[in-house]
Coordinates of C-alpha atoms in Angstrom, one line a residue:
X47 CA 116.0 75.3 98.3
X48 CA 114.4 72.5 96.4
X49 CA 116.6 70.0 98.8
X50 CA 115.0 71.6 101.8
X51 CA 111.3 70.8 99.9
X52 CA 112.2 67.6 98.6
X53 CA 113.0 66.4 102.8
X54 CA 109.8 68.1 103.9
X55 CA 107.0 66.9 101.2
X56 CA 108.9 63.4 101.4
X57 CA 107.0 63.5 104.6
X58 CA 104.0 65.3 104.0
X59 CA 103.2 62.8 101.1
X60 CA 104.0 59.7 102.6
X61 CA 101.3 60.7 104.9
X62 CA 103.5 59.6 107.5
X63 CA 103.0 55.9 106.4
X64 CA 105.1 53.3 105.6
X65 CA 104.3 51.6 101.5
X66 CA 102.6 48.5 104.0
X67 CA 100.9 51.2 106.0
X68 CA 99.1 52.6 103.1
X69 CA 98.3 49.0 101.6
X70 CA 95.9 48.3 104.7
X71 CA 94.0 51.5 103.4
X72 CA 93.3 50.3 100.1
X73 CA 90.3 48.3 99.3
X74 CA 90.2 45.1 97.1
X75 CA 88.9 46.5 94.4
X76 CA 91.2 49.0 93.7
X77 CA 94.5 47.0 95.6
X78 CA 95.8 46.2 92.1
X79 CA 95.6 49.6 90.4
X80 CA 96.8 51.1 94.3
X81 CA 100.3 48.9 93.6
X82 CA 100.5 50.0 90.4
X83 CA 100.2 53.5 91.2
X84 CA 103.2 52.9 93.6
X85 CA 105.1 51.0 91.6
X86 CA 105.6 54.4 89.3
X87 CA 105.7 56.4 92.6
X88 CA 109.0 54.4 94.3
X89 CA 110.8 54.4 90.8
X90 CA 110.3 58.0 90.3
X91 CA 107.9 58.1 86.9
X92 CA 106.1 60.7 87.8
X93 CA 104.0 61.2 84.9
X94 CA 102.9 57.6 85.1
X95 CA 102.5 58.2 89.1
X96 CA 100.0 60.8 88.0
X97 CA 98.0 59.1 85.7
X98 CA 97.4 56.0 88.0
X99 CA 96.3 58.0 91.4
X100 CA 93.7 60.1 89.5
X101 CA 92.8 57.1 88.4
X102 CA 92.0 55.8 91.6
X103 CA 90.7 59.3 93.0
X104 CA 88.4 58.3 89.9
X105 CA 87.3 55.1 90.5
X106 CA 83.9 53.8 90.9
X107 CA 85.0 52.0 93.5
X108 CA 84.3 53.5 97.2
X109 CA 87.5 54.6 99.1
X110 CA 88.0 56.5 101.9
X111 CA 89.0 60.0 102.8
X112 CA 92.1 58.9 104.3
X113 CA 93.4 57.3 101.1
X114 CA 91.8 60.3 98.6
X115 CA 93.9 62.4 101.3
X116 CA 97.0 59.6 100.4
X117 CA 96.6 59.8 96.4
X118 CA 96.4 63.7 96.7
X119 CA 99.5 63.8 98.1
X120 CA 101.3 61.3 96.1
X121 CA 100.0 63.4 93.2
X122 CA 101.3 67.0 94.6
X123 CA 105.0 65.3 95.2
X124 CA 104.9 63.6 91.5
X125 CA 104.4 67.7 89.8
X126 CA 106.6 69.0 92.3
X127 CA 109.7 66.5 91.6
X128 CA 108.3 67.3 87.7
X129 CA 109.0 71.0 88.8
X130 CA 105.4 71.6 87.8
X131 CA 104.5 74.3 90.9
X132 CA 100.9 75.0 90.1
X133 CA 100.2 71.7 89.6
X134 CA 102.2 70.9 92.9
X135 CA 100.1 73.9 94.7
X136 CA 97.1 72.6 93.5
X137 CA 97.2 69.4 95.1
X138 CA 99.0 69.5 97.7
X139 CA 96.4 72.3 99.2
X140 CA 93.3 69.5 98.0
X141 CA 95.3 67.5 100.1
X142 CA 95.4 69.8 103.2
X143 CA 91.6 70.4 102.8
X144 CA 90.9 66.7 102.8
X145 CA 93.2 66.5 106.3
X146 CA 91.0 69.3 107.9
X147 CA 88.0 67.2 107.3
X148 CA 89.4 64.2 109.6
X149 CA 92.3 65.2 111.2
X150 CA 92.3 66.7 114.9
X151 CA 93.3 70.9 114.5
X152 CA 96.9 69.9 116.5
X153 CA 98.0 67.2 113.8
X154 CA 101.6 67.6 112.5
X155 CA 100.3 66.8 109.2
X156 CA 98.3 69.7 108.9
X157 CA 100.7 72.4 110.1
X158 CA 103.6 70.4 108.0
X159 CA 101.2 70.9 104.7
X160 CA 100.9 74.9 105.5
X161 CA 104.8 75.1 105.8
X162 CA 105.3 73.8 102.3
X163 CA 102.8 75.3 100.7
X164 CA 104.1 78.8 102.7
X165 CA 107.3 77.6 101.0
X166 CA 106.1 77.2 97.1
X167 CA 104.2 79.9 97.1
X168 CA 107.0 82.4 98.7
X169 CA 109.6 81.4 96.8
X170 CA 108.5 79.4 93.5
X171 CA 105.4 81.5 92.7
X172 CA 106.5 84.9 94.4
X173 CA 102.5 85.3 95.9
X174 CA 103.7 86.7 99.5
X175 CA 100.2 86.8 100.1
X176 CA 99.4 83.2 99.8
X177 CA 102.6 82.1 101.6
X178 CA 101.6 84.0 104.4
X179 CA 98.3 83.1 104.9
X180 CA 100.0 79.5 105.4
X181 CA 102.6 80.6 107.2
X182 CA 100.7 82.6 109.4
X183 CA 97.9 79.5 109.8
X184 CA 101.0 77.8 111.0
X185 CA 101.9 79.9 113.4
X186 CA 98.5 79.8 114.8
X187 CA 98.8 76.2 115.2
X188 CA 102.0 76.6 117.2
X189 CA 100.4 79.6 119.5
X190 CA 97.4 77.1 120.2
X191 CA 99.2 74.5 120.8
X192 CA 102.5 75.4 122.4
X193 CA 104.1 72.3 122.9
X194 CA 103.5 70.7 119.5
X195 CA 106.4 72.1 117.2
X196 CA 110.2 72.0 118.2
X197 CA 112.3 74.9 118.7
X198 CA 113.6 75.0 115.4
X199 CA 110.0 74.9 113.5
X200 CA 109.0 77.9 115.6
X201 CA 111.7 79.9 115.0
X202 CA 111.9 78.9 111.3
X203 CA 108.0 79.8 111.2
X204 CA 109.0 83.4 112.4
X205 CA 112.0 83.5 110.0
X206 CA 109.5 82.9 107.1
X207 CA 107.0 85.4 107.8
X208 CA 109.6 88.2 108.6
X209 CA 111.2 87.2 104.9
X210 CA 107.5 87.0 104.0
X211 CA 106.4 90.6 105.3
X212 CA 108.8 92.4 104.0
X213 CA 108.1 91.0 100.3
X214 CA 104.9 92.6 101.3
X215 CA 106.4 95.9 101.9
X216 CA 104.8 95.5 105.6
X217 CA 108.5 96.1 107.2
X218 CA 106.7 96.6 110.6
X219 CA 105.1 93.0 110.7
X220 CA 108.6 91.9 109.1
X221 CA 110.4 93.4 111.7
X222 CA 108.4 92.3 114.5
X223 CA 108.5 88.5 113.5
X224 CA 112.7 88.8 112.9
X225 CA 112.9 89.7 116.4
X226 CA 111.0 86.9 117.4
X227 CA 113.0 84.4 115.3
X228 CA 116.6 86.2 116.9
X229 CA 114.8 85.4 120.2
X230 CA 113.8 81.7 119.8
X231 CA 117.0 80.8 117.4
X232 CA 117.7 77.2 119.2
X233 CA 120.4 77.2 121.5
X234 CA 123.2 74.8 121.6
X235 CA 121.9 73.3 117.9
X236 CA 124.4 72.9 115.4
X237 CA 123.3 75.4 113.4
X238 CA 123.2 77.8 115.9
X239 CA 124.7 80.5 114.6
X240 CA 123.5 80.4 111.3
X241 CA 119.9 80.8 112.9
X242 CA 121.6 84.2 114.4
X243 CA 123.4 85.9 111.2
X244 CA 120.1 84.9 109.1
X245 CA 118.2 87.0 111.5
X246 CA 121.0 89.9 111.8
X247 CA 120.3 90.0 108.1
X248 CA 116.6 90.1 108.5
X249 CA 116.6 92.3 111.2
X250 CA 119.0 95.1 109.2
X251 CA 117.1 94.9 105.8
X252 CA 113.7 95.5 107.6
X253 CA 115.3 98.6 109.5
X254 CA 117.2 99.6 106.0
X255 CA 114.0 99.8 104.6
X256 CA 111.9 102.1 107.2
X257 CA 114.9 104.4 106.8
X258 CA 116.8 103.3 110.4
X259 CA 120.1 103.5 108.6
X260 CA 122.5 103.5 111.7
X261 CA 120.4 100.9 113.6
X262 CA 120.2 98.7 110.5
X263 CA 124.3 99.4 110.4
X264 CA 124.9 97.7 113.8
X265 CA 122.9 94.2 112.2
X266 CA 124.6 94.4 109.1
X267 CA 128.3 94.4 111.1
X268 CA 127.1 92.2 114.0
X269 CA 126.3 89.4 110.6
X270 CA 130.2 90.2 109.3
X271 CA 131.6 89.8 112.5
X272 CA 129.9 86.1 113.3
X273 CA 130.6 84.6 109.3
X274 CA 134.0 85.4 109.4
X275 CA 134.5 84.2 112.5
X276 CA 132.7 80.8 111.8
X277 CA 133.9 80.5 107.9
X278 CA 136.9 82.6 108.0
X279 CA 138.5 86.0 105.9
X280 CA 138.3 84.6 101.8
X281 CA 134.9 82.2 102.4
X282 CA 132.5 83.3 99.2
X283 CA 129.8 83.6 101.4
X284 CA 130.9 86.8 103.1
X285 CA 130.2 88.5 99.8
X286 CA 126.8 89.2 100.3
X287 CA 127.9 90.4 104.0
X288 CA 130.2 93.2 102.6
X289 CA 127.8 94.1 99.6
X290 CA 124.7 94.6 102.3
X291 CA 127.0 97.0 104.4
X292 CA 128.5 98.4 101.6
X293 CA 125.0 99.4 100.1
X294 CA 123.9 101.1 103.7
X295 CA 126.5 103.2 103.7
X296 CA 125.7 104.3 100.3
X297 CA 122.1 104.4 101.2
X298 CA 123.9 107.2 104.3
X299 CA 125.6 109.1 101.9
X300 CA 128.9 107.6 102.6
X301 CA 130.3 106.6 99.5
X302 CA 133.9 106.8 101.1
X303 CA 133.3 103.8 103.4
X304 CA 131.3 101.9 101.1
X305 CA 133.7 101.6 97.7
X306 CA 136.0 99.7 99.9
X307 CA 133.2 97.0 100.9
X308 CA 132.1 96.7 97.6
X309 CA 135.3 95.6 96.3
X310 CA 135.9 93.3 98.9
X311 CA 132.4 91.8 97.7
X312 CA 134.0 91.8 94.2
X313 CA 137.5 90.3 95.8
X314 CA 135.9 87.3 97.4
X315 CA 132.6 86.4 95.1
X316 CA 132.8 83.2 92.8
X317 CA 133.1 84.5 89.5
X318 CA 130.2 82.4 88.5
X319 CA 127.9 85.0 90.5
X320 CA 127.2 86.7 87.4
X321 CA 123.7 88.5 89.2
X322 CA 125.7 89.5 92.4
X323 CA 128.6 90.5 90.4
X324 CA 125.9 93.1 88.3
X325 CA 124.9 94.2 91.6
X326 CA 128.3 94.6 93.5
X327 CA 129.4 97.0 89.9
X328 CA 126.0 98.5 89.9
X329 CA 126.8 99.7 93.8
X330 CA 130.1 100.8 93.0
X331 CA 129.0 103.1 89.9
X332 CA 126.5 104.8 92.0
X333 CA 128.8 105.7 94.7
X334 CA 131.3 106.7 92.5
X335 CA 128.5 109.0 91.2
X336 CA 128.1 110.7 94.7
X337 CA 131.7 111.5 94.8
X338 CA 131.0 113.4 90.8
X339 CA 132.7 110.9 89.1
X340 CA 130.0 110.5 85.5
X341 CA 132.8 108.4 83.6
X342 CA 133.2 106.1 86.4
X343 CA 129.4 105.8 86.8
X344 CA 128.9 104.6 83.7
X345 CA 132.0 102.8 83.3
X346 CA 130.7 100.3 86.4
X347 CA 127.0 100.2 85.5
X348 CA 128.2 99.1 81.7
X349 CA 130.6 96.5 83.0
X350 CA 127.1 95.7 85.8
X351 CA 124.4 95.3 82.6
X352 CA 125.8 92.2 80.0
X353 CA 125.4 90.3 83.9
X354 CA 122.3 91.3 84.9
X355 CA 120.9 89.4 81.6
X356 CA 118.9 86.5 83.4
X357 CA 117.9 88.5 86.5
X358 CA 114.9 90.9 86.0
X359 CA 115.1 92.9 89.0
X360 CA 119.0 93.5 88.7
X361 CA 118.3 94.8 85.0
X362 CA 115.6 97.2 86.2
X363 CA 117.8 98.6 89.0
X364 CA 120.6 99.3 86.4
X365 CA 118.3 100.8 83.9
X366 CA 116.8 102.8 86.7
X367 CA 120.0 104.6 87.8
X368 CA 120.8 104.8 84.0
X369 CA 118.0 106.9 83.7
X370 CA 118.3 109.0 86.7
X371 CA 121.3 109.8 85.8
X372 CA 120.2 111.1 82.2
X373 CA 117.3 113.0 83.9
X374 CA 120.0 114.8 85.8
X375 CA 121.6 115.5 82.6
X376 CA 118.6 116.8 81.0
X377 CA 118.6 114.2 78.3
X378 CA 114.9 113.4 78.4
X379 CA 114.8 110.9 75.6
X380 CA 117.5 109.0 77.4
X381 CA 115.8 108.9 80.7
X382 CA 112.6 107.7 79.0
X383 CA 114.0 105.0 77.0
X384 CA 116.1 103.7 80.2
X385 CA 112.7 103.6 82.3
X386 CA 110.8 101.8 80.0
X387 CA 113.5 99.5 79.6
X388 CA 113.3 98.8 83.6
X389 CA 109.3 98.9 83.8
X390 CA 109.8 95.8 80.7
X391 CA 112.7 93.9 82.7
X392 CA 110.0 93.7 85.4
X393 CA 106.1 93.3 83.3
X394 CA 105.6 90.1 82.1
X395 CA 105.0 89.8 78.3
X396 CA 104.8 93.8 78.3
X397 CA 106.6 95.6 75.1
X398 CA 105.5 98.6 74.4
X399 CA 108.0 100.2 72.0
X400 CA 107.1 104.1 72.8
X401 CA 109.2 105.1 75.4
X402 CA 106.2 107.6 76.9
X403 CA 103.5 104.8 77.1
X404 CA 102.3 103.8 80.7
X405 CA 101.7 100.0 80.9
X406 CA 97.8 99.2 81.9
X407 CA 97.3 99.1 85.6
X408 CA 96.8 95.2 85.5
X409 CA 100.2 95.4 83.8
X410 CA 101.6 97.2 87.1
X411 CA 99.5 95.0 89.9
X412 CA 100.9 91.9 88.6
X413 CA 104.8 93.0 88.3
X414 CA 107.2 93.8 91.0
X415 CA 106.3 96.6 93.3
X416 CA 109.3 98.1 92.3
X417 CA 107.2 99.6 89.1
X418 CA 106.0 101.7 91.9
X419 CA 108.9 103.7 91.9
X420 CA 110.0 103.5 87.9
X421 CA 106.3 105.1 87.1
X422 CA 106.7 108.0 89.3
X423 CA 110.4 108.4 87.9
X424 CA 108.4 108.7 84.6
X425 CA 106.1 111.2 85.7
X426 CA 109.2 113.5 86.4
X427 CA 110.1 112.8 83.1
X428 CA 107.2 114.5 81.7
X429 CA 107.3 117.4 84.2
X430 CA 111.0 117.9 83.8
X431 CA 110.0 118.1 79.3
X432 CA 107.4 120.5 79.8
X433 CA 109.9 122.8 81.9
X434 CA 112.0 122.6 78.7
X435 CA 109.0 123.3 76.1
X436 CA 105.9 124.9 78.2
X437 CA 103.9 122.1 76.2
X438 CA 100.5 121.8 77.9
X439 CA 100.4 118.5 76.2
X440 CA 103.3 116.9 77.9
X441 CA 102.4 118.6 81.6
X442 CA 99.0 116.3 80.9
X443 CA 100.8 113.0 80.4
X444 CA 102.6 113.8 83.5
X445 CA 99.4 114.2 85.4
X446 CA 97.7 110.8 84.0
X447 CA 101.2 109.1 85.0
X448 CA 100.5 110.3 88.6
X449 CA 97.0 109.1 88.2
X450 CA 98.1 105.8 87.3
X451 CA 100.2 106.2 90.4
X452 CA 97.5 106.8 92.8
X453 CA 95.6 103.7 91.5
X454 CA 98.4 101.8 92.4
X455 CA 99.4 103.2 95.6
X456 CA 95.6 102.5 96.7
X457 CA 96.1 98.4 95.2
X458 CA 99.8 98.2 97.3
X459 CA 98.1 100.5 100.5
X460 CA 95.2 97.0 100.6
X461 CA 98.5 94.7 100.6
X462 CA 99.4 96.1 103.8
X463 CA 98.2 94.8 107.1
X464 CA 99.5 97.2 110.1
X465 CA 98.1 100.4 109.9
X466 CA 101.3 101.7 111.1
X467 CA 102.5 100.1 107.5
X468 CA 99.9 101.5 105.6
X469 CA 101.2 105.4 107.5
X470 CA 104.6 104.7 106.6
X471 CA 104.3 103.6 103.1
X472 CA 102.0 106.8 101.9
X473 CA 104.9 108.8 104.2
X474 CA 107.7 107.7 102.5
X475 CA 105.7 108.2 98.5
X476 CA 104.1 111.5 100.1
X477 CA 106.4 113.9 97.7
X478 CA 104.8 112.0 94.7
X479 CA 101.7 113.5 95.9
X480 CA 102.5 116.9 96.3
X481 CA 104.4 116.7 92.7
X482 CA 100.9 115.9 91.7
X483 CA 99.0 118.6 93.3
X484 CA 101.7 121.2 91.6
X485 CA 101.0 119.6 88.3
X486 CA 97.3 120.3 88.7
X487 CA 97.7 123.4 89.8
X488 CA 99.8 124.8 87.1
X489 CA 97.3 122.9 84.3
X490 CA 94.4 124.9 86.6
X491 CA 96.2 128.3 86.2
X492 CA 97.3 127.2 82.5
X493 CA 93.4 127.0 81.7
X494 CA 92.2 129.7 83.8
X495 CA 89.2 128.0 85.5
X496 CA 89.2 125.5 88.5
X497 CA 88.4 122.3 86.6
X498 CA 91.0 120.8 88.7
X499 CA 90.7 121.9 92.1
X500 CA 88.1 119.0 92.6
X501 CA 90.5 116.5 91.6
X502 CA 93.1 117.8 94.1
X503 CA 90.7 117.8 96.9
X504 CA 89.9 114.1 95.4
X505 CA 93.3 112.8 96.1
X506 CA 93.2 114.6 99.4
X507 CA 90.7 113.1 100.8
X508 CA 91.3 109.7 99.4
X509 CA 95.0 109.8 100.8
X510 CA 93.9 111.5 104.3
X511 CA 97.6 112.0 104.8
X512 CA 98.7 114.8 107.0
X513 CA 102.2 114.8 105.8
X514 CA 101.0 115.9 102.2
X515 CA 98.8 118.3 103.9
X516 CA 100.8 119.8 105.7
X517 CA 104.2 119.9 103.1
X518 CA 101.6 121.6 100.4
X519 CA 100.5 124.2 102.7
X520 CA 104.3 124.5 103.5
X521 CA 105.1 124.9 99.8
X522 CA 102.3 127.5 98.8
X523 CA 104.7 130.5 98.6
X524 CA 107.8 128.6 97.2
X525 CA 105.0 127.0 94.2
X526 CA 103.2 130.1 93.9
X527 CA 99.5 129.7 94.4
X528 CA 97.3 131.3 96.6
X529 CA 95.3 128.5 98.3
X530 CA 91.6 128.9 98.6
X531 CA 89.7 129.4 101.5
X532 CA 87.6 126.2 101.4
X533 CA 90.6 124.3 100.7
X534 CA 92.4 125.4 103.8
X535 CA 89.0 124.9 105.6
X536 CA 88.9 120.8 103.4
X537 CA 92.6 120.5 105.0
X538 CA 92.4 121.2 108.5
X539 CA 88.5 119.1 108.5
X540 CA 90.9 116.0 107.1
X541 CA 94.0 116.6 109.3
X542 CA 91.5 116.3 112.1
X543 CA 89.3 112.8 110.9
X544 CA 92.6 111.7 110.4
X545 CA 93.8 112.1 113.7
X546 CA 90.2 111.0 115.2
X547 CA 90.6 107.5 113.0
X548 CA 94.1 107.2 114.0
X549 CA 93.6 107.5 117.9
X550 CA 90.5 104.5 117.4
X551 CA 92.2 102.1 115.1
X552 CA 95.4 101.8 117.2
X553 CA 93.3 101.2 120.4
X554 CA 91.4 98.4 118.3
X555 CA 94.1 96.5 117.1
X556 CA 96.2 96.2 120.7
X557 CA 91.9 95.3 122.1
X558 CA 91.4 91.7 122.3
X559 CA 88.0 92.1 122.1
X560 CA 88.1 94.9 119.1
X561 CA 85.2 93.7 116.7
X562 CA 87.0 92.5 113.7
X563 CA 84.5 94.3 111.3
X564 CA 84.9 97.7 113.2
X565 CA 88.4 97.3 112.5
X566 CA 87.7 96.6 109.1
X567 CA 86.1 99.9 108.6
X568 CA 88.6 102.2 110.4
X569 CA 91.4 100.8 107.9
X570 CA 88.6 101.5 104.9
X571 CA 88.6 104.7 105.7

């Protein structure tokens, strides 16, 4: 990756100008310190290079946008080859800001700047936000301006914000833009078909994740089919090819078809892949675990943790299935020590030593929105102890561990952009809702009073999501409650504004001439 950078802010920081170019930019006074300053540029001593630009950003001397633009540059390329990113960030988008103020909307410059910065932040900070918002500014370059960017930039600009998307958990964008990029992959270029198997893969992950399993399937072969047939039957690189299908089948129940996949993951891998490796024993564990198999399990997800060490996300998943599969067991202190140890692997400088404490809700917004998942694994935790003991006290942590989950579900529901998105994601969580009703129900019928039908019609009408609506009222007899009237009456009134809000906001966001602030307000509410 940093190769790819290195080519790409080689240009953006030369400004497109030759060492003479830039001399004829410079004025006497500061010609001297100017040569200096590129005398530690060219021999690579960046911290030197640093120094000397400020220096002349500094000066008392007058000098010109175009050569602040030109020192601003020079500065973001000398932190990034220092592998200083916020530094790098920093400057480079001064940089862009100063090229807006001179530069004509259709220079290369300008769109080049937001593809780098796009880059950084995507993949060296991990802020998918930011990195779309320049990849996206891109983008609207290249729809303005149709005949500025080559084949390969535009399809390379879609690539980026599919990839980009779906870090956002926004699979419908993410899946719209990878069909875009599969469409405009450049014919006839040498790289041709690496273009194509890099969007089967985005393509089939997007699908994986909205739940189009078999669809996904079709992506996941067509990418198999087209690498072994370019690299042939033992190349490393079909690893990840066999693990991806291999986990789809798991994630379709068929454990069957996917053991073999995984071990031909494990057959051609380097061995140096420790992280993969974690993941390809981690897959075979679980699916060993569908077919009953508990020694197996944990045979694989043992030999899957020593290699995880290093790679925060693979540790979480192992300690996540670790602790599912003591939940299932009924070992609660297990299950709770393994989820803690996953919600660590992921929260920066968070090490809270009681397995039952929540991390703080700035804790959760700034990890991985994996947490989302580990926290409501907790909460079935505590319900799962207070079946075992009847202690009120335990059924209350439960219910402030779902409340901590509904303050998170409305800071990941604001990351979303597509309503459709925003539908899909409070779908697919909706049973963490309803386990959160039940738990206030039986503390209401524990206390005798209705102290906590308020809150339920709270989360109701803060979630306006017809699926819990209706699954509850499906539930009543299995749970046991008798709902009240005015409840009933609350849920049909929502299920209908619901509806209504629905019906408006999709006809706004296909209407190009929607008022942005009306569509604003439907998503606010």
């Amino acid at each position: 990756m940093k190769s790819f950078c290195f080519a790409v802010l080689c240009l953006l920081c030369s400004f497109q100008l030759s060492a003479q170019d830039a001399e004829k930019v410079v004025s006497p006074t500061t010609d001297s310190l100017y040569q200096k300053a590129l005398k530690h540029f060219n021999a690579n001593e960046h911290p030197e290079s640093i120094a000397t630009f400020q220096q002349l950003i500094n000066s008392q001397y007058g000098i010109s946008q175009l050569q602040k633009t030109l020192y601003l540059s020079r500065i973001g390329y000398s932190y990034y080859r220092l592998y200083e990113d916020d530094s790098t960030v920093k400057y480079l988008e001064a940089a862009l800001a100063s090229k807006y103020s001179f530069l004509p909307k259709n220079d290369t410059l300008l769109h080049n700047t937001h593809t780098i910065l796009g880059y950084l932040y995507r993949y060296e900070l991990a802020d998918f936000r930011k990195a779309v918002f320049h990849y996206e500014a891109e983008h609207d370059v290249f729809e303005k301006y149709p005949g500025l960017a080559t084949e390969v930039k535009k399809h390379q600009n879609y690539y980026n914000l599919a990839t980009t998307y779906r870090g956002l958990q926004d699979f419908d964008r993410a899946l719209n833009y990878a069909y875009k990029a599969l469409d405009t992959a450049p014919k006839g270029h040498s790289r041709y078909n690496h273009f194509l198997e890099s969007c089967y893969t985005a393509i089939a992950n997007n699908l994986n994740a909205k739940g189009r399993l078999k669809e996904a399937e079709v992506y996941y072969k067509r990418k198999l089919e087209s690498n072994i047939n370019r690299s042939g039957p033992d190349d490393p690189s079909l690893a990840l090819d066999y693990y991806n299908l291999a986990l789809n089948y798991y994630d379709q129940g068929l454990p069957l078809e996917a053991i073999p996949l995984y071990k031909e993951a494990e057959k051609v891998v380097s061995n140096d892949r420790k992280g993969f490796l974690s993941n390809v024993y981690r897959g075979l564990g679980n699916s060993h675990r569908l077919l009953g198999d508990k020694e197996l399990f944990k045979s694989y997800l043992s030999r899957a943790l020593p290699l995880a060490q290093g790679f925060p996300m693979r540790l979480a998943w192992i300690y996540r299935y670790f602790g599912d599969f003591h939940l299932e067991e009924n070992n609660i202190a297990e299950a709770f020590q393994n989820y803690q140890m996953a919600l660590k692997s992921l929260i920066p400088n968070y090490s809270a030593d009681r397995h039952k404490e929540n991390p703080s809700l700035s804790d959760l917004t700034l990890a991985n929105p994996y947490v989302y998942d580990l926290l409501a694994s907790k909460a079935k935790v505590h319900r799962q102890e207070f079946e075992n003991t009847d202690d009120l006290k335990v059924l209350k942590e439960s219910l402030t561990t779902y409340q901590l989950l509904d303050s998170l579900t409305l800071h990941y529901r604001s990351n979303l952009v597509l309503e459709s998105s925003r539908l899909f994601f409070q779908q697919r969580n909706h049973s963490y809702y309803q386990e959160a009703i039940e738990v206030m129900y039986k503390l209401n019928e524990l206390h005798a009073d209705d102290q906590y039908l308020e809150e339920i019609l709270i989360l109701m009408e803060r979630n306006k999501s017809t699926l819990l609506l209706e699954n509850l009222i499906q539930s009543e007899n299995a749970m046991g409650f008798q709902l009240p009237d005015s409840l009933m009456e609350k849920t049909k009134t929502l299920s209908n504004e619901l509806l209504k809000v629905q019906k408006e906001l999709n006809n706004c966001e296909v209407s190009d001439v929607c008022d942005e602030q009306r569509i604003i307000q439907l998503r606010q509410n």
